[in-house]
PDB file of C-alpha atoms in Angstrom:
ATOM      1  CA  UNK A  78       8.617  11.261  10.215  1.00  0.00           C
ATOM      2  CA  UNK A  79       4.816  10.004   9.361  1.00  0.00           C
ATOM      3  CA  UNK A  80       4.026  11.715   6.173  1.00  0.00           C
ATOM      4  CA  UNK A  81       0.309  10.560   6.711  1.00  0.00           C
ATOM      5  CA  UNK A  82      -1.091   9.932   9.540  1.00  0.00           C
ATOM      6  CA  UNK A  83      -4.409   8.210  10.322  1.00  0.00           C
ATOM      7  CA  UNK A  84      -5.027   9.175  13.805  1.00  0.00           C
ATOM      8  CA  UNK A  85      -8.240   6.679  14.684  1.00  0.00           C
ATOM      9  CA  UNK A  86      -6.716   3.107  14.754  1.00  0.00           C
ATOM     10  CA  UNK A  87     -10.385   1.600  14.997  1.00  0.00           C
ATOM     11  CA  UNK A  88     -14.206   2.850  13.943  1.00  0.00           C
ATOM     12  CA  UNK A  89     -17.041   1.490  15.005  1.00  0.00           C
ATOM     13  CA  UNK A  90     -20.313   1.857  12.938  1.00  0.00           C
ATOM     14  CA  UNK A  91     -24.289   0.380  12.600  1.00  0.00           C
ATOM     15  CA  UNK A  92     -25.173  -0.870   9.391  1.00  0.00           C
ATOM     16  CA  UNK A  93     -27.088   1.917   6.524  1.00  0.00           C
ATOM     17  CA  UNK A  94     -24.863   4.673   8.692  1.00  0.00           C
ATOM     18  CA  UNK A  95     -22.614   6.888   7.415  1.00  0.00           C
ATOM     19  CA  UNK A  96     -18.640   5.835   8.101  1.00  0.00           C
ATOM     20  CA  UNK A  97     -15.914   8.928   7.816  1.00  0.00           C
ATOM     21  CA  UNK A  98     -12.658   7.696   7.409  1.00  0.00           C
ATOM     22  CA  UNK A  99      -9.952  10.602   8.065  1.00  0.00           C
ATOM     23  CA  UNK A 100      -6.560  11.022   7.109  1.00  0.00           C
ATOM     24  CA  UNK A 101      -3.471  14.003   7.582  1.00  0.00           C
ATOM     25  CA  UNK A 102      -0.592  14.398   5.363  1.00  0.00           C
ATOM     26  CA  UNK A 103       2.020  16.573   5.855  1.00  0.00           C
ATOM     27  CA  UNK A 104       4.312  16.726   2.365  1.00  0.00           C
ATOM     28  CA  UNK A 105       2.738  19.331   0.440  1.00  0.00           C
ATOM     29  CA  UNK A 106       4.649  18.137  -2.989  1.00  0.00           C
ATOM     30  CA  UNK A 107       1.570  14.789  -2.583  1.00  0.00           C
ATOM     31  CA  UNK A 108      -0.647  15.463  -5.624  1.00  0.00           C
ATOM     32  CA  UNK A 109      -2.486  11.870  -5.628  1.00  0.00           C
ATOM     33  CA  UNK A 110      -4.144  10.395  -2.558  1.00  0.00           C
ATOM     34  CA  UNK A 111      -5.843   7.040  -2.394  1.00  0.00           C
ATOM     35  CA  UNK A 112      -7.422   4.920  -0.227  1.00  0.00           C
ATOM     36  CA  UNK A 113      -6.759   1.039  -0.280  1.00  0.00           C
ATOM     37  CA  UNK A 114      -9.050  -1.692   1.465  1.00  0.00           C
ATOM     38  CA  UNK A 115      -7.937  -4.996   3.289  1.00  0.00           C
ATOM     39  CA  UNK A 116      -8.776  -7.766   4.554  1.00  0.00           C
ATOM     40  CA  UNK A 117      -6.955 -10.485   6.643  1.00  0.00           C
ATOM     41  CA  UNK A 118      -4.836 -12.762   4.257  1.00  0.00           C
ATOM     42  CA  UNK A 119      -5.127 -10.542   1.399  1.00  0.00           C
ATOM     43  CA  UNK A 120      -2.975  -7.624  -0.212  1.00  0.00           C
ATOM     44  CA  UNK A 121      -4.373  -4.167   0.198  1.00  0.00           C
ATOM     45  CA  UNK A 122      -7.155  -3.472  -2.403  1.00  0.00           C
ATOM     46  CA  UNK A 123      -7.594  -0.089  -4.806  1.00  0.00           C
ATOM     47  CA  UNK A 124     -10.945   1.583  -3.088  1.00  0.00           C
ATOM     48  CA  UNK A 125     -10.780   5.379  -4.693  1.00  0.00           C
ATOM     49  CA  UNK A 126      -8.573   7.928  -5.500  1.00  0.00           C
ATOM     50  CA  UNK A 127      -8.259  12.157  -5.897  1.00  0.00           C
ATOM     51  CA  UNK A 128      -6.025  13.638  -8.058  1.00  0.00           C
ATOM     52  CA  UNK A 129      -4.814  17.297  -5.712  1.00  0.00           C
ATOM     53  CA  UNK A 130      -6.752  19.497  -8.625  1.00  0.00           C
ATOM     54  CA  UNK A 131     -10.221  18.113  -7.246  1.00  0.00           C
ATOM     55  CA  UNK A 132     -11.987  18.431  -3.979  1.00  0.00           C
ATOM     56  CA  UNK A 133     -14.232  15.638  -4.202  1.00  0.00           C
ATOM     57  CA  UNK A 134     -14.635  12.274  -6.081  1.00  0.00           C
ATOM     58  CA  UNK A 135     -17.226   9.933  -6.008  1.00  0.00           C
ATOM     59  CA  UNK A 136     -17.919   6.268  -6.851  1.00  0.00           C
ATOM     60  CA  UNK A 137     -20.993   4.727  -5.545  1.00  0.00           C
ATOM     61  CA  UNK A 138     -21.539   4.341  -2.009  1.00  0.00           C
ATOM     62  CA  UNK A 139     -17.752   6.117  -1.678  1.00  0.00           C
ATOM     63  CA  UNK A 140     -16.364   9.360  -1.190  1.00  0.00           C
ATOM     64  CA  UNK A 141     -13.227  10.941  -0.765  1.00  0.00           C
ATOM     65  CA  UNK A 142     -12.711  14.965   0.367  1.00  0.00           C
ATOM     66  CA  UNK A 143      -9.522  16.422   0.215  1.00  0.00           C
ATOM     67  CA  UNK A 144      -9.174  19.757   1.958  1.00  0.00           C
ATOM     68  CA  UNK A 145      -5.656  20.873   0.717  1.00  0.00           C
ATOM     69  CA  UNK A 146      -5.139  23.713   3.156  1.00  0.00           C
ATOM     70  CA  UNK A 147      -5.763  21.818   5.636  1.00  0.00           C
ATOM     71  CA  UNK A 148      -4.280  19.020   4.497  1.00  0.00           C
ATOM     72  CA  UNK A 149      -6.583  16.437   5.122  1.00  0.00           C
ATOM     73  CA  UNK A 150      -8.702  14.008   3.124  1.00  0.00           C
ATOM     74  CA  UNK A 151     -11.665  11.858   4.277  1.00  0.00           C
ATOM     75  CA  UNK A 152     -13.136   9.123   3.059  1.00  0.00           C
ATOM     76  CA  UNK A 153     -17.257   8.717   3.182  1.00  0.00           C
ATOM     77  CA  UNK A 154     -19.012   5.373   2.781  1.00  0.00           C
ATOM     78  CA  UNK A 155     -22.883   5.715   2.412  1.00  0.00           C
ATOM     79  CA  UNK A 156     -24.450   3.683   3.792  1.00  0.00           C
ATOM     80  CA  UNK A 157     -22.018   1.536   5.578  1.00  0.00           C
ATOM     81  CA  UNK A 158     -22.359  -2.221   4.950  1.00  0.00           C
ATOM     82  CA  UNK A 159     -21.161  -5.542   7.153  1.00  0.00           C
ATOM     83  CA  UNK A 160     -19.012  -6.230   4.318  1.00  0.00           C
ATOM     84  CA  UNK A 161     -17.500  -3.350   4.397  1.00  0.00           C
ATOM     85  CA  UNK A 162     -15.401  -4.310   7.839  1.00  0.00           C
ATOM     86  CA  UNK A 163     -11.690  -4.130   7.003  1.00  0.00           C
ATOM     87  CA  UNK A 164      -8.541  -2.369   7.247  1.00  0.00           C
ATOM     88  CA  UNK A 165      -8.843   0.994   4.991  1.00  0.00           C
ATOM     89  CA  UNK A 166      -5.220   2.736   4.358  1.00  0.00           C
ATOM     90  CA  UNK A 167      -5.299   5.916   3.224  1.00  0.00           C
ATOM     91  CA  UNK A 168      -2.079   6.839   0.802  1.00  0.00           C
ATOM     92  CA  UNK A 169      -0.205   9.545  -1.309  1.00  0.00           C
ATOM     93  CA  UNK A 170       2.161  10.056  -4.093  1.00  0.00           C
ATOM     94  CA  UNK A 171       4.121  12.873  -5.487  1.00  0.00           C
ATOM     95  CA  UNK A 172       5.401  13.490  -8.582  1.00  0.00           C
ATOM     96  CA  UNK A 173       4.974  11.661 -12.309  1.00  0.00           C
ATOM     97  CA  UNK A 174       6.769   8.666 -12.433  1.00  0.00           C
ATOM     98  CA  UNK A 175       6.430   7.695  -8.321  1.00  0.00           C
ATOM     99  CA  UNK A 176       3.174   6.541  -8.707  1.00  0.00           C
ATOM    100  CA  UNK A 177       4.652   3.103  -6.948  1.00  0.00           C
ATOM    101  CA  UNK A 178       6.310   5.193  -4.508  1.00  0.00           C
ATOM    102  CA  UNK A 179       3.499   5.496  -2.156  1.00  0.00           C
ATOM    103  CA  UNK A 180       3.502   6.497   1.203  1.00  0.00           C
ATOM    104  CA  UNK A 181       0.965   5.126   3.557  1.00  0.00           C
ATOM    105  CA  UNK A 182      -0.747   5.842   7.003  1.00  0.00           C
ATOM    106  CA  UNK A 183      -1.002   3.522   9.585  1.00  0.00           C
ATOM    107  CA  UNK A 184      -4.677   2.523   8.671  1.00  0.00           C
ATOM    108  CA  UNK A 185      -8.301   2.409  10.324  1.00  0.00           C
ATOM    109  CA  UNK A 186     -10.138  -0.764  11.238  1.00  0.00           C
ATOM    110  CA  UNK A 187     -13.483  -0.587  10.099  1.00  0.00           C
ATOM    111  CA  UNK A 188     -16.362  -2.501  12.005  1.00  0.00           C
ATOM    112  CA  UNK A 189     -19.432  -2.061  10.803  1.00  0.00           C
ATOM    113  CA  UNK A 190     -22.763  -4.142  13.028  1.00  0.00           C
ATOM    114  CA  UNK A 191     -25.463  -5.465  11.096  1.00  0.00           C
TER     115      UNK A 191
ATOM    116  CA  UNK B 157      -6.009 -11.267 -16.786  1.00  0.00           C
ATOM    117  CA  UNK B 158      -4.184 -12.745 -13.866  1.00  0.00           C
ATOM    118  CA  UNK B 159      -3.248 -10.961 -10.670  1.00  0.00           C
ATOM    119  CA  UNK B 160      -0.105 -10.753  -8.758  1.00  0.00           C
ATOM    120  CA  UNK B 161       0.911 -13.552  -6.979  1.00  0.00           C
ATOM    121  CA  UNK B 162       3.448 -14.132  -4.620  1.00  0.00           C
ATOM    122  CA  UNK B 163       5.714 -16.701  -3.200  1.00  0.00           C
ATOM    123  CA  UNK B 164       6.152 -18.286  -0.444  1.00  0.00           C
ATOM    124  CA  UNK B 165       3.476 -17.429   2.117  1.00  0.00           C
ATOM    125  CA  UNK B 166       5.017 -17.990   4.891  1.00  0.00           C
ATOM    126  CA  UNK B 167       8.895 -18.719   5.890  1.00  0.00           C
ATOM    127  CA  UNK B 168      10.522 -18.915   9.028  1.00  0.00           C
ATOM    128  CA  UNK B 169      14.105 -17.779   8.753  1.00  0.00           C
ATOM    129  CA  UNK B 170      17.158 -17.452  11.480  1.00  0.00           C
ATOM    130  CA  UNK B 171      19.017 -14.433  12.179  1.00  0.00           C
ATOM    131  CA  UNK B 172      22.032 -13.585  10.076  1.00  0.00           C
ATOM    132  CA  UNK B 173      20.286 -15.358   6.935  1.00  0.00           C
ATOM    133  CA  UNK B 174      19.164 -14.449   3.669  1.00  0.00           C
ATOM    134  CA  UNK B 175      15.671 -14.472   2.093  1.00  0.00           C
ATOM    135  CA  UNK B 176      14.710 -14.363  -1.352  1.00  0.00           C
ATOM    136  CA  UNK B 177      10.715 -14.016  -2.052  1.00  0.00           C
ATOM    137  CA  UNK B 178       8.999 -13.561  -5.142  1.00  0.00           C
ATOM    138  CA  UNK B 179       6.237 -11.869  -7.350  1.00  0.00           C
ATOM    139  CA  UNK B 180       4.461 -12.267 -10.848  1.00  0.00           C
ATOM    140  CA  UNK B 181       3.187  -9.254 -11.435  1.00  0.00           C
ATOM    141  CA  UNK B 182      -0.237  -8.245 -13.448  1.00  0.00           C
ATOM    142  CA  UNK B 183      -0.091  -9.250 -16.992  1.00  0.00           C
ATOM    143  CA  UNK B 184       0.616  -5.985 -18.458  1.00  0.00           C
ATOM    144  CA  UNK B 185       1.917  -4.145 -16.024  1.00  0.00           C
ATOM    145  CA  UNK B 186       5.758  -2.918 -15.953  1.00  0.00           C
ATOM    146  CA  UNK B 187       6.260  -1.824 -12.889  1.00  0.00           C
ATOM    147  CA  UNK B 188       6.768  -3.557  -9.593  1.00  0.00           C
ATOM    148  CA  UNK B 189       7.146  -2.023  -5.857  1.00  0.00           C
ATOM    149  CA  UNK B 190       7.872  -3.857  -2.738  1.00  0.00           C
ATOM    150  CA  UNK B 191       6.614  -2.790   0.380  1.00  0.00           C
ATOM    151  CA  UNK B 192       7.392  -4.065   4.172  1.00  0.00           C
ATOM    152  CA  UNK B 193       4.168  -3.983   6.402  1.00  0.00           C
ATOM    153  CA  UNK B 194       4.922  -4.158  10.334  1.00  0.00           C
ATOM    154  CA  UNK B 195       2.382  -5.562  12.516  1.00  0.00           C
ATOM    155  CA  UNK B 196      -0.239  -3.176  13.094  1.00  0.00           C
ATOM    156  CA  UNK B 197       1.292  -0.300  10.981  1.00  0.00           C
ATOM    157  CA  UNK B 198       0.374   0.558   6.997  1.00  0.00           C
ATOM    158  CA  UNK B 199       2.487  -1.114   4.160  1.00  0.00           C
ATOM    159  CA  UNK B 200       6.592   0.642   3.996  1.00  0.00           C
ATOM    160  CA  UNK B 201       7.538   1.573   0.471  1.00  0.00           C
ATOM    161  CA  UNK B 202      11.443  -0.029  -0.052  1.00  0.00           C
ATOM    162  CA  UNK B 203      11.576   0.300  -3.937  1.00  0.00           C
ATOM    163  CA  UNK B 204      10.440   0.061  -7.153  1.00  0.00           C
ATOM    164  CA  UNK B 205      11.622  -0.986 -10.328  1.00  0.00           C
ATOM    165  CA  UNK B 206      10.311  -0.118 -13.775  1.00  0.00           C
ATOM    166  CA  UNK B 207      11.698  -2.004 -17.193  1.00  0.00           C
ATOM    167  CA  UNK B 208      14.184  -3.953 -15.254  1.00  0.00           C
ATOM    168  CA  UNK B 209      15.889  -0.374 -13.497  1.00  0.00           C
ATOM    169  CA  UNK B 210      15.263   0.479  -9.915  1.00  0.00           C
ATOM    170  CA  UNK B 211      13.135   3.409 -10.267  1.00  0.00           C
ATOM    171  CA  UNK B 212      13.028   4.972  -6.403  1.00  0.00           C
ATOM    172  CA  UNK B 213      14.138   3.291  -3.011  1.00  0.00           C
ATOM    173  CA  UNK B 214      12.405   4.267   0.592  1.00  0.00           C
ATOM    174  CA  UNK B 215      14.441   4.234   3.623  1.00  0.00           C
ATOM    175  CA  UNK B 216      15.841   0.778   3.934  1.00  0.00           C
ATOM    176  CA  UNK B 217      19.322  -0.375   4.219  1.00  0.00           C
ATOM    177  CA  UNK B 218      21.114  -1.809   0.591  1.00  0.00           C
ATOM    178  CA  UNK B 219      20.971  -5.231   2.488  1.00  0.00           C
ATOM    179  CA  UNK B 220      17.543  -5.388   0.662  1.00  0.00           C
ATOM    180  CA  UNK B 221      18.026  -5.472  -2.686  1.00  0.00           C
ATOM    181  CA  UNK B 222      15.683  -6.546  -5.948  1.00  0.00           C
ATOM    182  CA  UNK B 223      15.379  -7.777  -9.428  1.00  0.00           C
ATOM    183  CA  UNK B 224      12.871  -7.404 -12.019  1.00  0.00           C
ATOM    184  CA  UNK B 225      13.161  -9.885 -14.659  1.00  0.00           C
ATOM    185  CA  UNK B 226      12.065  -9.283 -18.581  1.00  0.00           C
ATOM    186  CA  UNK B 227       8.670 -11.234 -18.294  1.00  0.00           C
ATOM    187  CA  UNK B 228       8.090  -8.269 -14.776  1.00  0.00           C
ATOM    188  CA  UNK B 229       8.300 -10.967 -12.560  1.00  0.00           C
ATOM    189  CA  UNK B 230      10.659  -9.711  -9.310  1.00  0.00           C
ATOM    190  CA  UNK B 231      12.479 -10.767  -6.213  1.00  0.00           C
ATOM    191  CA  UNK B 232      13.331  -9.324  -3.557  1.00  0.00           C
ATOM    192  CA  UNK B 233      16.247 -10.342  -1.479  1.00  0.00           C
ATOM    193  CA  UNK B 234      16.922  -9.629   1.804  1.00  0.00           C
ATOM    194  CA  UNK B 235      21.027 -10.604   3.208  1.00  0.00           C
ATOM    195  CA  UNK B 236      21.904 -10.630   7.046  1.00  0.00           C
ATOM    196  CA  UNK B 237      18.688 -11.373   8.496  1.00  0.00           C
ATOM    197  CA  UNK B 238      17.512  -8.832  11.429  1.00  0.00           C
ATOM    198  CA  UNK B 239      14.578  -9.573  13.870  1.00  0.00           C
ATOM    199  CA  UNK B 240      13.020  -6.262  12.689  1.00  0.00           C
ATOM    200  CA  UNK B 241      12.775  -7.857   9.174  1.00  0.00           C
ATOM    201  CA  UNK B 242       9.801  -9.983  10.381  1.00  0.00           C
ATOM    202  CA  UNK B 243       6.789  -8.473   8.712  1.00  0.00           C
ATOM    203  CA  UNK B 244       4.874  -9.092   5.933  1.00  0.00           C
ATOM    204  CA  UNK B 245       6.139  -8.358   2.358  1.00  0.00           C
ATOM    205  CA  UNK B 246       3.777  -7.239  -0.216  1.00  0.00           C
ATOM    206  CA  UNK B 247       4.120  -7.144  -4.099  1.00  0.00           C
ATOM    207  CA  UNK B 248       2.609  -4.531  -5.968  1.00  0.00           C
ATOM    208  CA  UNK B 249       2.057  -4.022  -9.579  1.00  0.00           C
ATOM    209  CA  UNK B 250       1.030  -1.084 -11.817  1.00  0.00           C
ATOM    210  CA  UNK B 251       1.057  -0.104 -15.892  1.00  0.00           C
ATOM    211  CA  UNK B 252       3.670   2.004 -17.090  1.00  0.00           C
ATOM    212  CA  UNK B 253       5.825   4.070 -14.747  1.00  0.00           C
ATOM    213  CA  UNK B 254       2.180   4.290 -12.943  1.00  0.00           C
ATOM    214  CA  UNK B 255       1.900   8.137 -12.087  1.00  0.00           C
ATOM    215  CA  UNK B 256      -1.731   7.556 -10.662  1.00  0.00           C
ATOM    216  CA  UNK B 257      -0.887   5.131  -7.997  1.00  0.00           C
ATOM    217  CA  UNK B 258      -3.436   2.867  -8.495  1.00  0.00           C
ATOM    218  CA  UNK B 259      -0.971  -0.595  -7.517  1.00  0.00           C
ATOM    219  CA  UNK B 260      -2.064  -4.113  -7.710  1.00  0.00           C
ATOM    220  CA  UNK B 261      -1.266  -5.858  -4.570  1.00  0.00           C
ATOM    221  CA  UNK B 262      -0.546  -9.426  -3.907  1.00  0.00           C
ATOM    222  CA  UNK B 263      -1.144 -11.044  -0.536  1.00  0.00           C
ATOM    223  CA  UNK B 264       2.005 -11.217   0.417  1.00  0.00           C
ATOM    224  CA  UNK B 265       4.774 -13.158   1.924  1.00  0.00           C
ATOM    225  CA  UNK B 266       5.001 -13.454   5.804  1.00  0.00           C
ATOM    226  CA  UNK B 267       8.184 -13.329   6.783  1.00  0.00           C
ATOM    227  CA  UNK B 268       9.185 -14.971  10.819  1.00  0.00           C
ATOM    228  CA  UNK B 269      13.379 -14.326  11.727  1.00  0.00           C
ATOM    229  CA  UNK B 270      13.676 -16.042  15.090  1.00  0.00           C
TER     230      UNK B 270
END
């Protein structure tokens, strides 16, 4: 059972774009999302994160949506960068206390062409 | 401040054996979470442990089992070796009981069973 799904293995995108990173959960007790960055050879990296009170929260060139009755969060990056190619997961918790329980999608590769 | 690091990077094991790898976690942080990540899928939560207790287990059999030590370093110990077990294992650190999520991730240990 995939809690949260990321149903675009792959995105493609020209440098000073916009890139929309999308994400579905399905556990309606997730009050925390986050999205996590990586690149080959290294661990997953903290990009952003939404507590389930907020619709929207931004930092810099990044940010995440969530749409709780739909149950879907998205993550913006404006404008898109080379450097930004990676692997972006996109990741929930529930509950205080399981903040290291977190449950993660399958991820999109980002490619973004100067 | 140092970050989490893990040992080793790489090991080849057999089928049937066991497997102990290991993480220093963040100075300052408390609580430690393993995670299995399968080629081409996002990283698998398999537990947690917070002042030395396991704190929350995913879906994995008790053949994978864990210690955290005083200092927050961990292991985690696989027994009886399965071909599925090949994946990488990733570390991940976070302050106190961490309810936001936020982890700090180490770059893992890749693990072969032939």
């Amino acid at each position: 059972d995939q809690q949260v799904k990321q149903n675009s293995p792959s995105l493609s995108v020209q440098e000073g774009r916009i890139s929309i990173l999308n994400c579905d959960y399905t556990n309606s007790m997730f009050d925390y999302f986050l999205w996590y960055k990586k690149y080959p050879a290294e661990g997953p990296t903290f990009l952003i994160s939404i507590s389930s009170i907020k619709d929207k929260n931004e930092d810099g060139r990044f940010t995440v949506f969530l749409n709780k009755s739909a149950k879907h969060l998205s993550l913006h990056i404006v404008p898109s960068q080379p450097g930004d190619s990676a692997v972006y997961f996109c990741a929930a918790s529930a509950g205080r206390g399981q903040g290291g329980k977190l449950i993660f999608g399958q991820g999109t590769e980002l490619s973004v062409k100067p | 401040e140092t970050g989490v690091t893990q040992s080793p990077t790489h090991l080849i094991k057999t089928r049937g054996q066991q497997v102990t790898l290991r993480c220093s976690s963040q100075s300052g942080h408390n609580t430690v979470s393993w995670y299995q990540q399968a080629l081409g899928q996002g990283p698998q939560f398999i537990f947690q442990y917070y002042r030395e207790e396991e704190n929350g287990r995913g879906n994995f059999p008790p053949r994978f089992s864990g210690l955290q030590f005083p200092n927050y370093s961990s292991e985690l110990n696989v027994n009886a070796l399965e071909l599925d077990d090949s994946a990488l294992y990733l570390c991940a650190s976070g302050a106190g009981g961490s309810y936001t999520g936020e982890l700090f991730f180490g770059e893992g240990s890749r693990l072969t069973v032939l």
